[in-house]
Amino acid sequence: MTKRTLAIGDKRYSSWSLRPWLLLKMAGIPFQEACIKLRQPTTLAECLRYSPTGKVPVLLDGALTIWDTLAIAEYVAETWPEKQLWPADRAVRARARSVVAEMHSGFADMRREMAMDCISVLPRPELSEGATRDVARVQEIWQSCREAAQGGPFLFGAFTIADAFFAPVATRFVTYQIPMTGAVQAYADTILSLPAMQEWIAAATQE
Ligand SMILES: N[C@@H](CCC(=O)N[C@@H](CS)C(=O)NCC(=O)O)C(=O)O
């Protein structure tokens, strides 16, 4: 069997690592983990053992090295098409890709001011205008996706790459006590109650 390893950072803090980890878990694709402690003098050297970028996550699948969350997600979707990790419908898939791309390249203010700390509940920070807009935009995405979704409790019905990409934001909203109502709250609850998310959070408490 092909040796498959996902190198990740601390489960408590590494939001980028959570995304492909959750995707592989939800798809039932077996892998080993290599955990690297971030923010240490040795972090860069450790990361460079796995990835040319010196960052995690990185997936080693046999002889292949795939780095950067979006590339890993696309590789997983392409390698296991039967897992249907993108929506089947072309128009819905285009929308899913749009929100994933938006998450991957955007929301910088929210990320900076609400860094992931998935085992803590902290006072709500005084958010900048940019971060406030980011939070509202995420909630708008969740609300509109859930209104249109069919056949399941996730953004596009069944679990897709889009849910893996927004999962760290669900933890951030809880950590920083961001008000949520209705479909937005229900969606965050759905993500956070997944056994795989519970496994991640439990492991984070042990680090
Ligand atoms: N665009 C990259 C971002 C990866 C990234 O920034 N990873 C952080 C951890 S969450 C990292 O490895 N930082 C290195 C460090 O903290 O030294 C991706 O999508 O994978």
CSV table of C-alpha atoms and ligand atoms in Angstrom, one decimal:
chain,number,residue,atom,x,y,z
A,1,MET,CA,0.0,0.0,0.0
A,2,THR,CA,1.2,3.5,-0.8
A,3,LYS,CA,2.7,5.3,2.2
A,4,ARG,CA,0.7,8.5,2.8
A,5,THR,CA,1.7,11.1,5.3
A,6,LEU,CA,0.2,14.5,6.1
A,7,ALA,CA,2.6,16.8,7.8
A,8,ILE,CA,0.7,19.3,10.0
A,9,GLY,CA,1.3,21.9,12.6
A,10,ASP,CA,-0.1,22.1,16.2
A,11,LYS,CA,-3.7,21.0,16.2
A,12,ARG,CA,-4.5,23.9,18.5
A,13,TYR,CA,-3.3,26.6,16.2
A,14,SER,CA,-2.8,25.4,12.7
A,15,SER,CA,-5.9,26.3,10.8
A,16,TRP,CA,-4.3,25.4,7.4
A,17,SER,CA,-3.4,21.9,8.7
A,18,LEU,CA,-7.0,21.3,9.9
A,19,ARG,CA,-8.4,21.6,6.4
A,20,PRO,CA,-6.7,18.7,4.6
A,21,TRP,CA,-6.7,16.6,7.7
A,22,LEU,CA,-10.5,16.9,8.0
A,23,LEU,CA,-10.9,16.3,4.3
A,24,LEU,CA,-9.0,13.1,4.4
A,25,LYS,CA,-10.8,11.9,7.6
A,26,MET,CA,-14.2,12.7,6.2
A,27,ALA,CA,-13.4,10.9,3.0
A,28,GLY,CA,-12.1,7.9,4.9
A,29,ILE,CA,-8.7,8.0,3.2
A,30,PRO,CA,-6.1,6.5,5.5
A,31,PHE,CA,-2.9,8.5,6.3
A,32,GLN,CA,-0.2,8.9,8.9
A,33,GLU,CA,0.4,12.2,10.6
A,34,ALA,CA,3.7,14.0,11.1
A,35,CYS,CA,3.2,16.7,13.6
A,36,ILE,CA,5.5,19.7,13.7
A,37,LYS,CA,5.5,22.2,16.6
A,38,LEU,CA,5.1,25.7,15.2
A,39,ARG,CA,6.8,28.8,16.4
A,40,GLN,CA,9.9,27.0,17.6
A,41,PRO,CA,13.5,27.7,16.6
A,42,THR,CA,13.5,24.3,14.8
A,43,THR,CA,10.1,24.8,13.0
A,44,LEU,CA,11.5,25.9,9.7
A,45,ALA,CA,14.1,23.1,9.5
A,46,GLU,CA,11.4,20.5,10.5
A,47,CYS,CA,9.0,21.8,7.9
A,48,LEU,CA,11.7,21.9,5.2
A,49,ARG,CA,12.2,18.1,5.7
A,50,TYR,CA,8.7,17.7,4.2
A,51,SER,CA,8.0,20.7,2.1
A,52,PRO,CA,10.0,23.1,-0.1
A,53,THR,CA,7.9,26.0,1.2
A,54,GLY,CA,8.9,25.4,4.9
A,55,LYS,CA,5.2,25.5,5.7
A,56,VAL,CA,2.6,22.9,6.6
A,57,PRO,CA,0.3,21.3,5.6
A,58,VAL,CA,2.1,19.1,3.1
A,59,LEU,CA,0.9,15.7,1.8
A,60,LEU,CA,3.4,13.0,0.9
A,61,ASP,CA,1.7,10.4,-1.2
A,62,GLY,CA,4.2,7.7,-2.2
A,63,ALA,CA,6.8,9.5,-4.3
A,64,LEU,CA,4.6,12.7,-4.6
A,65,THR,CA,4.9,15.8,-2.5
A,66,ILE,CA,1.9,18.1,-2.6
A,67,TRP,CA,2.0,21.4,-0.7
A,68,ASP,CA,-0.4,24.1,0.0
A,69,THR,CA,-3.9,23.4,1.2
A,70,LEU,CA,-5.8,24.1,-2.0
A,71,ALA,CA,-3.4,21.9,-4.1
A,72,ILE,CA,-3.8,19.1,-1.6
A,73,ALA,CA,-7.6,19.3,-1.6
A,74,GLU,CA,-7.6,19.3,-5.5
A,75,TYR,CA,-5.2,16.3,-5.5
A,76,VAL,CA,-7.4,14.4,-3.1
A,77,ALA,CA,-10.6,15.1,-5.0
A,78,GLU,CA,-8.9,14.1,-8.3
A,79,THR,CA,-7.3,10.9,-6.9
A,80,TRP,CA,-10.5,9.7,-5.2
A,81,PRO,CA,-13.3,10.9,-7.5
A,82,GLU,CA,-15.7,8.4,-6.0
A,83,LYS,CA,-15.6,10.4,-2.7
A,84,GLN,CA,-17.3,13.3,-4.5
A,85,LEU,CA,-15.4,16.0,-2.7
A,86,TRP,CA,-16.7,18.6,-5.0
A,87,PRO,CA,-20.5,18.9,-5.8
A,88,ALA,CA,-21.5,16.9,-8.9
A,89,ASP,CA,-23.5,19.7,-10.5
A,90,ARG,CA,-21.2,22.0,-12.6
A,91,ALA,CA,-22.9,25.3,-11.5
A,92,VAL,CA,-22.9,24.3,-7.8
A,93,ARG,CA,-19.3,23.1,-8.2
A,94,ALA,CA,-18.4,26.5,-9.6
A,95,ARG,CA,-19.9,28.2,-6.6
A,96,ALA,CA,-18.2,25.8,-4.2
A,97,ARG,CA,-14.8,26.5,-5.9
A,98,SER,CA,-15.5,30.2,-5.6
A,99,VAL,CA,-16.1,30.2,-1.8
A,100,VAL,CA,-13.1,27.9,-1.3
A,101,ALA,CA,-10.9,30.2,-3.4
A,102,GLU,CA,-12.3,33.2,-1.4
A,103,MET,CA,-11.4,31.5,1.9
A,104,HIS,CA,-7.9,30.4,0.6
A,105,SER,CA,-6.9,33.9,-0.6
A,106,GLY,CA,-9.0,36.2,1.6
A,107,PHE,CA,-10.2,37.0,5.1
A,108,ALA,CA,-6.7,38.2,6.1
A,109,ASP,CA,-8.0,40.7,8.8
A,110,MET,CA,-10.2,38.0,10.4
A,111,ARG,CA,-7.3,35.5,10.4
A,112,ARG,CA,-4.9,38.0,11.9
A,113,GLU,CA,-7.3,39.3,14.6
A,114,MET,CA,-8.9,36.0,15.4
A,115,ALA,CA,-6.1,33.4,15.2
A,116,MET,CA,-7.3,29.8,15.6
A,117,ASP,CA,-7.0,28.5,19.1
A,118,CYS,CA,-9.5,25.7,18.9
A,119,ILE,CA,-9.5,24.7,22.6
A,120,SER,CA,-10.0,28.1,24.1
A,121,VAL,CA,-12.9,30.5,24.6
A,122,LEU,CA,-11.5,34.1,24.7
A,123,PRO,CA,-13.0,37.5,25.2
A,124,ARG,CA,-14.4,38.9,21.9
A,125,PRO,CA,-11.8,41.2,20.5
A,126,GLU,CA,-12.4,44.8,19.3
A,127,LEU,CA,-12.4,43.9,15.6
A,128,SER,CA,-11.2,46.3,12.9
A,129,GLU,CA,-13.6,47.3,10.1
A,130,GLY,CA,-11.9,44.8,7.8
A,131,ALA,CA,-12.3,41.9,10.2
A,132,THR,CA,-15.9,42.8,11.0
A,133,ARG,CA,-16.6,42.7,7.2
A,134,ASP,CA,-14.8,39.4,7.0
A,135,VAL,CA,-17.0,37.9,9.7
A,136,ALA,CA,-20.1,39.2,8.1
A,137,ARG,CA,-19.1,37.9,4.7
A,138,VAL,CA,-18.4,34.4,6.1
A,139,GLN,CA,-21.8,34.4,7.7
A,140,GLU,CA,-23.4,35.5,4.4
A,141,ILE,CA,-21.7,32.6,2.6
A,142,TRP,CA,-22.8,30.1,5.1
A,143,GLN,CA,-26.4,31.5,5.1
A,144,SER,CA,-26.8,31.6,1.4
A,145,CYS,CA,-25.1,28.2,0.8
A,146,ARG,CA,-27.3,26.6,3.4
A,147,GLU,CA,-30.5,28.1,1.9
A,148,ALA,CA,-29.6,26.6,-1.5
A,149,ALA,CA,-28.2,23.3,-0.2
A,150,GLN,CA,-30.0,20.0,-0.7
A,151,GLY,CA,-29.4,16.6,0.7
A,152,GLY,CA,-27.4,17.2,3.8
A,153,PRO,CA,-26.4,19.6,6.6
A,154,PHE,CA,-23.2,21.0,4.9
A,155,LEU,CA,-22.6,24.0,2.7
A,156,PHE,CA,-23.5,22.2,-0.5
A,157,GLY,CA,-25.6,19.4,1.1
A,158,ALA,CA,-23.0,16.5,1.4
A,159,PHE,CA,-19.6,17.2,2.9
A,160,THR,CA,-17.3,18.8,0.4
A,161,ILE,CA,-13.9,20.6,0.2
A,162,ALA,CA,-15.8,23.9,1.1
A,163,ASP,CA,-16.7,22.5,4.5
A,164,ALA,CA,-13.1,21.5,5.2
A,165,PHE,CA,-12.0,25.1,4.2
A,166,PHE,CA,-14.5,26.8,6.5
A,167,ALA,CA,-14.1,24.4,9.5
A,168,PRO,CA,-11.4,26.5,11.2
A,169,VAL,CA,-13.6,29.5,11.0
A,170,ALA,CA,-16.3,27.7,12.9
A,171,THR,CA,-13.8,27.1,15.7
A,172,ARG,CA,-12.8,30.8,15.6
A,173,PHE,CA,-16.4,32.0,15.9
A,174,VAL,CA,-16.7,29.9,19.1
A,175,THR,CA,-13.3,30.9,20.5
A,176,TYR,CA,-14.0,34.6,20.1
A,177,GLN,CA,-17.7,34.4,21.0
A,178,ILE,CA,-18.9,35.8,17.7
A,179,PRO,CA,-22.7,36.0,17.7
A,180,MET,CA,-24.4,33.5,15.4
A,181,THR,CA,-28.0,32.8,14.8
A,182,GLY,CA,-30.3,30.5,12.8
A,183,ALA,CA,-28.7,28.7,9.9
A,184,VAL,CA,-25.2,30.1,10.6
A,185,GLN,CA,-25.3,28.7,14.2
A,186,ALA,CA,-26.7,25.4,13.0
A,187,TYR,CA,-23.9,25.1,10.4
A,188,ALA,CA,-21.2,25.8,13.0
A,189,ASP,CA,-22.8,23.2,15.3
A,190,THR,CA,-22.8,20.7,12.5
A,191,ILE,CA,-19.1,21.2,11.8
A,192,LEU,CA,-18.0,21.2,15.4
A,193,SER,CA,-19.9,18.1,16.3
A,194,LEU,CA,-18.4,16.0,13.6
A,195,PRO,CA,-16.5,13.1,15.3
A,196,ALA,CA,-13.4,14.0,13.2
A,197,MET,CA,-13.6,17.6,14.6
A,198,GLN,CA,-14.0,16.3,18.1
A,199,GLU,CA,-11.0,14.1,17.5
A,200,TRP,CA,-8.9,17.1,16.3
A,201,ILE,CA,-9.9,19.2,19.3
A,202,ALA,CA,-9.3,16.4,21.8
A,203,ALA,CA,-5.8,15.9,20.3
A,204,ALA,CA,-5.2,19.6,20.5
A,205,THR,CA,-5.9,19.5,24.3
A,206,GLN,CA,-3.2,16.9,24.7
A,207,GLU,CA,-0.4,18.8,22.9
B,1,LIG,N1,-1.0,29.0,1.8
B,1,LIG,C1,-0.5,28.0,2.7
B,1,LIG,C2,-0.4,28.5,4.1
B,1,LIG,C3,0.3,27.5,5.0
B,1,LIG,C4,0.8,28.2,6.3
B,1,LIG,O1,0.9,29.4,6.4
B,1,LIG,N2,1.1,27.4,7.3
B,1,LIG,C5,1.6,27.8,8.6
B,1,LIG,C6,0.9,27.0,9.7
B,1,LIG,S1,-0.8,27.2,9.8
B,1,LIG,C7,3.0,27.5,8.6
B,1,LIG,O2,3.5,26.4,8.2
B,1,LIG,N3,3.8,28.4,9.3
B,1,LIG,C8,5.2,28.1,9.5
B,1,LIG,C9,5.7,28.6,10.8
B,1,LIG,O3,4.8,28.9,11.6
B,1,LIG,O4,6.9,28.6,11.0
B,1,LIG,C10,-1.4,26.8,2.6
B,1,LIG,O5,-2.6,26.9,2.2
B,1,LIG,O6,-1.0,25.6,2.9
